[in-house]
Short mmCIF file of C-alpha atoms in Angstrom, two decimals:
data_model
loop_
_atom_site.label_atom_id
_atom_site.label_comp_id
_atom_site.label_asym_id
_atom_site.label_seq_id
_atom_site.Cartn_x
_atom_site.Cartn_y
_atom_site.Cartn_z
CA MET A 1 16.40 17.16 -22.32
CA GLN A 2 13.79 17.20 -19.70
CA ARG A 3 13.53 13.67 -17.69
CA TYR A 4 10.98 12.12 -16.25
CA ALA A 5 9.96 8.83 -14.96
CA ARG A 6 7.23 6.09 -16.11
CA ILE A 7 5.73 3.35 -14.70
CA ILE A 8 6.49 0.46 -17.23
CA GLY A 9 6.33 -2.57 -15.20
CA THR A 10 4.13 -3.56 -11.84
CA GLY A 11 3.82 -7.04 -10.28
CA SER A 12 2.28 -8.33 -6.94
CA ALA A 13 2.72 -11.51 -4.81
CA LEU A 14 0.12 -13.12 -2.05
CA PRO A 15 1.08 -15.67 0.22
CA GLU A 16 -0.52 -19.15 -0.59
CA ARG A 17 -2.99 -19.41 2.20
CA LEU A 18 -6.00 -17.36 1.20
CA VAL A 19 -8.37 -17.10 4.44
CA SER A 20 -12.53 -16.29 4.05
CA ASN A 21 -14.09 -14.41 6.37
CA ALA A 22 -16.02 -17.95 7.12
CA GLU A 23 -12.55 -19.27 8.29
CA LEU A 24 -11.55 -16.22 10.28
CA VAL A 25 -14.54 -16.26 12.57
CA ARG A 26 -14.19 -19.83 13.45
CA GLU A 27 -10.45 -19.38 14.06
CA LEU A 28 -11.59 -16.15 16.18
CA ALA A 29 -14.43 -18.11 18.04
CA GLN A 30 -11.46 -20.57 18.79
CA ARG A 31 -10.21 -17.69 20.46
CA GLY A 32 -13.34 -16.48 22.26
CA VAL A 33 -13.53 -13.46 19.95
CA GLU A 34 -17.29 -13.26 18.62
CA THR A 35 -17.87 -11.60 14.87
CA SER A 36 -19.17 -12.61 12.06
CA GLU A 37 -19.22 -12.68 8.46
CA GLU A 38 -22.10 -10.16 8.35
CA TRP A 39 -20.04 -8.09 10.99
CA ILE A 40 -17.20 -7.73 8.85
CA VAL A 41 -18.45 -6.95 5.42
CA ALA A 42 -20.53 -4.57 7.10
CA ARG A 43 -18.30 -2.80 8.23
CA THR A 44 -15.12 -2.82 5.69
CA GLY A 45 -16.35 -4.40 2.93
CA ILE A 46 -13.56 -7.22 3.11
CA LEU A 47 -14.76 -10.66 1.63
CA GLN A 48 -11.34 -12.64 1.91
CA ARG A 49 -7.37 -12.10 2.67
CA TYR A 50 -4.35 -13.98 2.68
CA LEU A 51 -2.06 -14.80 5.30
CA ALA A 52 1.57 -15.73 5.54
CA PRO A 53 3.17 -19.20 6.92
CA PRO A 54 5.85 -18.18 9.55
CA GLU A 55 8.88 -18.92 7.37
CA VAL A 56 7.48 -16.28 4.47
CA SER A 57 8.91 -12.76 5.30
CA SER A 58 8.34 -8.70 4.31
CA SER A 59 11.53 -9.36 1.94
CA MET A 60 10.42 -12.77 0.06
CA LEU A 61 7.13 -11.29 -0.59
CA GLY A 62 8.71 -8.21 -1.80
CA ALA A 63 10.94 -9.85 -3.80
CA ASP A 64 8.47 -11.63 -5.63
CA ALA A 65 6.39 -8.67 -6.42
CA ALA A 66 9.93 -7.42 -8.25
CA ARG A 67 10.37 -10.26 -10.07
CA ALA A 68 7.03 -9.92 -11.16
CA ALA A 69 7.31 -6.32 -12.32
CA LEU A 70 10.82 -7.01 -14.02
CA GLY A 71 8.91 -9.12 -15.97
CA ALA A 72 6.08 -7.24 -16.95
CA ALA A 73 8.44 -4.29 -18.09
CA GLY A 74 10.75 -7.03 -19.97
CA ILE A 75 13.94 -5.94 -18.70
CA GLU A 76 16.24 -7.57 -16.36
CA ALA A 77 17.19 -6.94 -12.60
CA ALA A 78 20.79 -5.97 -13.32
CA SER A 79 19.52 -2.71 -14.86
CA ILE A 80 17.97 -1.18 -12.05
CA ASP A 81 20.39 1.25 -10.16
CA LEU A 82 17.87 1.87 -7.41
CA ILE A 83 15.25 0.17 -5.10
CA ILE A 84 13.11 1.66 -2.20
CA VAL A 85 11.02 -0.24 0.17
CA ALA A 86 7.99 0.67 1.92
CA THR A 87 7.18 -1.75 5.03
CA SER A 88 6.31 -1.80 8.39
CA THR A 89 7.02 -4.80 9.07
CA PRO A 90 10.77 -5.16 7.81
CA ASP A 91 12.38 -9.00 8.31
CA TYR A 92 15.35 -7.04 11.04
CA VAL A 93 15.61 -4.08 12.76
CA PHE A 94 18.36 -4.07 9.95
CA PRO A 95 19.76 -4.37 7.28
CA SER A 96 16.84 -3.12 5.46
CA THR A 97 14.48 -4.76 3.45
CA ALA A 98 15.23 -3.44 0.38
CA CYS A 99 18.89 -4.88 1.30
CA LEU A 100 17.84 -8.00 1.38
CA ILE A 101 15.61 -8.13 -1.67
CA GLN A 102 18.61 -6.52 -3.19
CA LYS A 103 20.45 -9.74 -2.49
CA SER A 104 17.60 -11.74 -3.29
CA LEU A 105 17.59 -10.07 -7.21
CA ALA A 106 22.11 -10.55 -7.04
CA ILE A 107 22.10 -6.74 -7.69
CA ALA A 108 24.89 -5.71 -6.46
CA GLY A 109 25.91 -1.76 -6.30
CA CYS A 110 22.82 0.33 -6.22
CA PRO A 111 21.26 2.22 -3.52
CA ALA A 112 18.90 0.32 -1.67
CA PHE A 113 17.01 1.84 1.27
CA ASP A 114 13.61 1.36 3.21
CA VAL A 115 10.73 4.22 3.76
CA GLN A 116 8.39 3.64 6.66
CA ALA A 117 5.50 6.02 6.17
CA VAL A 118 3.24 2.87 6.96
CA CYS A 119 -0.13 2.59 4.86
CA SER A 120 1.78 5.57 3.16
CA GLY A 121 5.02 4.20 2.17
CA PHE A 122 4.46 3.02 -1.37
CA VAL A 123 3.50 6.43 -2.36
CA TYR A 124 6.36 8.34 -0.16
CA ALA A 125 8.57 5.73 -1.45
CA LEU A 126 6.66 6.19 -5.54
CA ALA A 127 7.85 10.05 -5.30
CA CYS A 128 11.22 9.89 -3.65
CA ALA A 129 12.38 7.39 -6.53
CA ASP A 130 10.86 10.04 -9.25
CA ALA A 131 12.60 12.53 -7.62
CA MET A 132 16.16 11.31 -8.11
CA ILE A 133 15.44 9.58 -11.28
CA ARG A 134 14.11 13.19 -12.87
CA THR A 135 17.30 14.90 -11.34
CA GLY A 136 19.96 11.77 -12.81
CA ALA A 137 20.41 10.33 -9.51
CA ALA A 138 18.62 7.45 -11.18
CA SER A 139 17.63 5.73 -14.51
CA ARG A 140 15.97 2.51 -13.67
CA ALA A 141 13.88 1.71 -10.06
CA LEU A 142 12.64 -0.92 -8.47
CA VAL A 143 9.71 0.29 -6.48
CA ILE A 144 8.38 -2.16 -3.83
CA GLY A 145 5.70 -2.16 -1.14
CA THR A 146 5.44 -5.03 1.13
CA GLU A 147 4.16 -6.44 4.78
CA VAL A 148 3.22 -9.25 6.92
CA PHE A 149 0.82 -7.49 8.68
CA SER A 150 0.05 -10.47 10.65
CA ARG A 151 2.55 -10.44 13.05
CA ILE A 152 1.58 -7.30 14.79
CA LEU A 153 -2.04 -8.04 15.14
CA ASP A 154 -3.77 -8.30 18.12
CA TRP A 155 -6.08 -11.59 16.98
CA ASN A 156 -7.99 -11.10 20.16
CA ASP A 157 -9.18 -7.71 19.08
CA ARG A 158 -11.84 -8.31 16.56
CA GLY A 159 -11.83 -4.43 15.57
CA THR A 160 -8.21 -4.77 14.31
CA CYS A 161 -7.71 -8.02 13.31
CA VAL A 162 -10.00 -9.17 10.96
CA LEU A 163 -9.23 -5.84 8.45
CA PHE A 164 -5.80 -6.52 7.80
CA GLY A 165 -3.61 -9.04 5.10
CA ASP A 166 -0.37 -10.11 3.89
CA GLY A 167 1.36 -8.91 0.39
CA ALA A 168 3.84 -6.84 -1.84
CA GLY A 169 3.32 -5.11 -4.74
CA ALA A 170 5.95 -3.30 -6.91
CA VAL A 171 6.55 -1.25 -10.40
CA VAL A 172 9.35 -0.33 -12.36
CA LEU A 173 9.97 3.08 -13.13
CA ALA A 174 12.36 4.50 -15.86
CA ALA A 175 13.96 7.66 -17.03
CA ASP A 176 12.06 8.99 -20.24
CA SER A 177 11.61 11.82 -22.21
CA ALA A 178 7.83 11.59 -22.21
CA PRO A 179 5.95 12.54 -19.09
CA GLY A 180 5.07 9.75 -16.51
CA ILE A 181 4.55 10.63 -12.81
CA LEU A 182 2.88 13.86 -13.79
CA ALA A 183 2.42 15.40 -9.62
CA SER A 184 3.15 14.47 -5.88
CA LYS A 185 2.58 15.74 -2.53
CA LEU A 186 3.38 14.13 0.15
CA HIS A 187 2.22 15.38 4.05
CA ALA A 188 1.91 13.97 8.03
CA ASP A 189 1.18 15.26 11.59
CA GLY A 190 2.62 13.60 13.98
CA ARG A 191 0.00 14.93 16.67
CA HIS A 192 -2.69 12.28 15.64
CA GLU A 193 0.42 9.58 15.76
CA GLN A 194 -1.65 7.82 18.31
CA ILE A 195 -4.69 6.67 16.52
CA LEU A 196 -3.12 4.24 14.45
CA ARG A 197 -0.14 2.85 15.81
CA THR A 198 2.25 -0.40 16.85
CA ALA A 199 4.47 1.40 20.08
CA GLY A 200 6.76 -1.71 20.92
CA HIS A 201 10.01 -1.91 20.17
CA VAL A 202 13.24 -4.10 20.82
CA SER A 203 15.29 -3.20 23.95
CA GLY A 204 17.77 -4.72 25.84
CA GLY A 205 16.63 -8.53 24.18
CA GLY A 206 13.32 -7.97 25.05
CA ILE A 207 9.78 -6.26 23.94
CA THR A 208 9.29 -3.30 25.57
CA GLY A 209 5.75 -1.46 24.58
CA HIS A 210 3.01 -2.54 23.49
CA PRO A 211 3.39 -5.14 20.76
CA PHE A 212 0.60 -5.22 18.59
CA LEU A 213 -1.34 -2.39 16.76
CA THR A 214 -3.78 -0.39 17.92
CA MET A 215 -6.15 2.11 16.10
CA ASP A 216 -8.57 4.47 16.67
CA GLY A 217 -10.94 3.33 13.93
CA PRO A 218 -13.22 6.61 13.82
CA ALA A 219 -10.27 9.16 14.18
CA VAL A 220 -8.95 7.41 11.20
CA PHE A 221 -11.93 7.62 8.69
CA LYS A 222 -12.87 11.29 9.65
CA LEU A 223 -9.18 12.06 8.95
CA ALA A 224 -8.58 9.62 5.96
CA VAL A 225 -11.56 10.85 3.75
CA SER A 226 -10.96 14.91 4.81
CA VAL A 227 -6.72 14.49 3.12
CA LEU A 228 -7.39 12.53 0.80
CA ASP A 229 -9.78 14.89 -0.90
CA SER A 230 -8.06 17.81 -0.11
CA VAL A 231 -4.24 16.07 -1.35
CA ALA A 232 -6.25 14.81 -4.33
CA ARG A 233 -6.92 17.93 -5.40
CA GLU A 234 -4.10 19.48 -4.71
CA VAL A 235 -1.66 16.77 -6.63
CA VAL A 236 -4.07 17.77 -9.92
CA GLU A 237 -3.83 21.26 -9.29
CA ALA A 238 -0.06 20.63 -9.41
CA ALA A 239 -0.52 19.09 -12.34
CA GLY A 240 -2.07 21.62 -14.04
CA LEU A 241 -5.46 19.05 -14.20
CA THR A 242 -8.47 18.70 -13.03
CA LEU A 243 -10.21 16.03 -11.24
CA ALA A 244 -12.16 15.06 -14.11
CA ASP A 245 -8.88 14.15 -16.16
CA ILE A 246 -8.07 11.33 -13.69
CA ASP A 247 -9.09 8.37 -15.38
CA TRP A 248 -8.43 5.66 -12.16
CA LEU A 249 -8.14 6.64 -8.35
CA ILE A 250 -6.27 3.85 -6.37
CA PRO A 251 -6.63 4.74 -2.80
CA HIS A 252 -5.01 2.85 -0.07
CA GLN A 253 -6.86 0.27 0.28
CA ALA A 254 -8.30 -0.06 3.98
CA ASN A 255 -12.27 0.41 4.21
CA VAL A 256 -14.65 -0.21 1.53
CA ARG A 257 -16.94 2.99 3.52
CA ILE A 258 -13.50 5.21 2.83
CA LEU A 259 -12.95 4.15 -0.40
CA HIS A 260 -16.37 5.13 -1.21
CA ALA A 261 -16.27 8.53 0.62
CA THR A 262 -13.40 9.75 -0.78
CA GLY A 263 -14.90 8.62 -4.36
CA ARG A 264 -18.26 10.61 -3.73
CA LYS A 265 -16.54 13.97 -2.19
CA LEU A 266 -14.29 13.69 -5.35
CA GLY A 267 -17.09 13.69 -7.55
CA LEU A 268 -15.64 10.48 -9.00
CA PRO A 269 -17.82 7.74 -10.65
CA ALA A 270 -17.62 4.07 -8.20
CA GLU A 271 -16.51 2.83 -11.59
CA ARG A 272 -13.66 4.58 -11.65
CA VAL A 273 -12.42 3.65 -7.87
CA VAL A 274 -10.21 0.68 -8.31
CA ILE A 275 -11.65 -1.41 -5.35
CA THR A 276 -9.26 -4.71 -4.27
CA VAL A 277 -9.68 -4.48 -0.21
CA ASP A 278 -12.54 -7.24 -0.40
CA GLN A 279 -10.16 -9.34 -1.86
CA HIS A 280 -6.78 -8.22 -0.62
CA ALA A 281 -7.59 -6.84 2.98
CA ASN A 282 -5.70 -3.93 3.92
CA THR A 283 -1.98 -5.01 3.25
CA SER A 284 -0.74 -1.10 4.43
CA ALA A 285 2.24 -0.39 2.10
CA ALA A 286 1.59 -3.17 -0.38
CA SER A 287 -1.95 -2.28 -0.52
CA VAL A 288 -2.00 0.63 -4.09
CA PRO A 289 0.55 -1.33 -5.59
CA LEU A 290 -1.00 -4.42 -4.98
CA ALA A 291 -4.54 -2.67 -6.83
CA LEU A 292 -2.31 -0.79 -9.37
CA ASP A 293 -1.07 -4.24 -9.98
CA THR A 294 -4.77 -6.11 -10.25
CA ALA A 295 -6.34 -3.22 -12.39
CA THR A 296 -3.68 -3.25 -15.19
CA ARG A 297 -3.34 -7.21 -15.38
CA ASP A 298 -7.01 -7.19 -15.88
CA GLY A 299 -7.09 -4.53 -18.35
CA ARG A 300 -8.69 -1.86 -16.83
CA VAL A 301 -5.48 0.58 -16.49
CA ARG A 302 -4.39 1.00 -19.69
CA SER A 303 -1.54 3.03 -21.83
CA GLY A 304 -2.64 6.80 -21.99
CA HIS A 305 -4.64 6.99 -18.84
CA ARG A 306 -4.62 8.67 -15.51
CA VAL A 307 -3.75 6.90 -11.92
CA MET A 308 -4.44 8.51 -9.09
CA MET A 309 -2.97 6.85 -6.47
CA GLN A 310 -3.27 8.14 -2.67
CA GLY A 311 -1.99 6.42 0.65
CA VAL A 312 -2.80 7.77 4.29
CA GLY A 313 -2.02 5.90 7.62
CA GLY A 314 -0.26 5.97 10.62
CA GLY A 315 2.36 8.79 11.46
CA PHE A 316 -0.41 10.50 10.71
CA THR A 317 0.88 10.25 6.95
CA TRP A 318 -0.71 10.89 2.91
CA GLY A 319 0.11 11.88 -0.06
CA ALA A 320 -0.64 11.32 -3.56
CA VAL A 321 0.82 10.64 -6.68
CA LEU A 322 -0.45 11.14 -10.08
CA ALA A 323 0.77 9.36 -13.11
CA ALA A 324 0.33 9.03 -16.79
CA ILE A 325 0.65 5.46 -17.67
#
């Protein structure tokens, strides 16, 4: 019997503190950084974001999202036999955030590891879990994207600090005889590593290099729109379908202009593109599962729908997964 991996539950978690554009503008003004609500909305479409306090880590948010996904799936944590976490803001250098979440969920023995593909991380992790389930290496997997990007932002750089937020999203994948994950494609091109990166690292008891996120916005925009268009076409072809067969497009929630441009290039009407960047800002590897959970819980994404999930981020990495819900 052919094995497939199906999404049987989604979940998400957000820090308690909601920061509106108005509040952020006031805080930045105290630092001598000039911006405005109008500038943020016009450039990004972001209205608010959630920011984690110092005591809240990626593993904590990821564990809460995982519990929500397990609850939606109606299964116990003990039945999970694989945990893959996508994050660029882990709690530690090691052990992995996946191992810390495994401990929090009181699951022992199953493989648990992190994937580092920045904003494409969740799509990468989902493709990995799908492959492991298809080959029989796992039967029930937690795939989690979790980030506290506020920890690596330069709050004196208005070009980046207004863009990001913190949060986590998760899905439960289970082996099934019915098709779930229909196709996936992953790509990277390290020649573009300089356009989006955090180039610092720990060495000799201190931080060497630049510890904050830096970005060439125009270069990221141009490349993101191009690769999101091409990988979507690649995945539907691999699945034996067409773009018209997609019910929902859930791209990485980086910038509303990128989302609109991608939808237009793919010929998908705006009402079939899930947009949550206005509410969550860019949560990197958490953005796609957060958007999927939001659209599932509000009733837009339903059983029988085909959902295209896309990631694009530093590395430069990109990829897409087409799933039948």
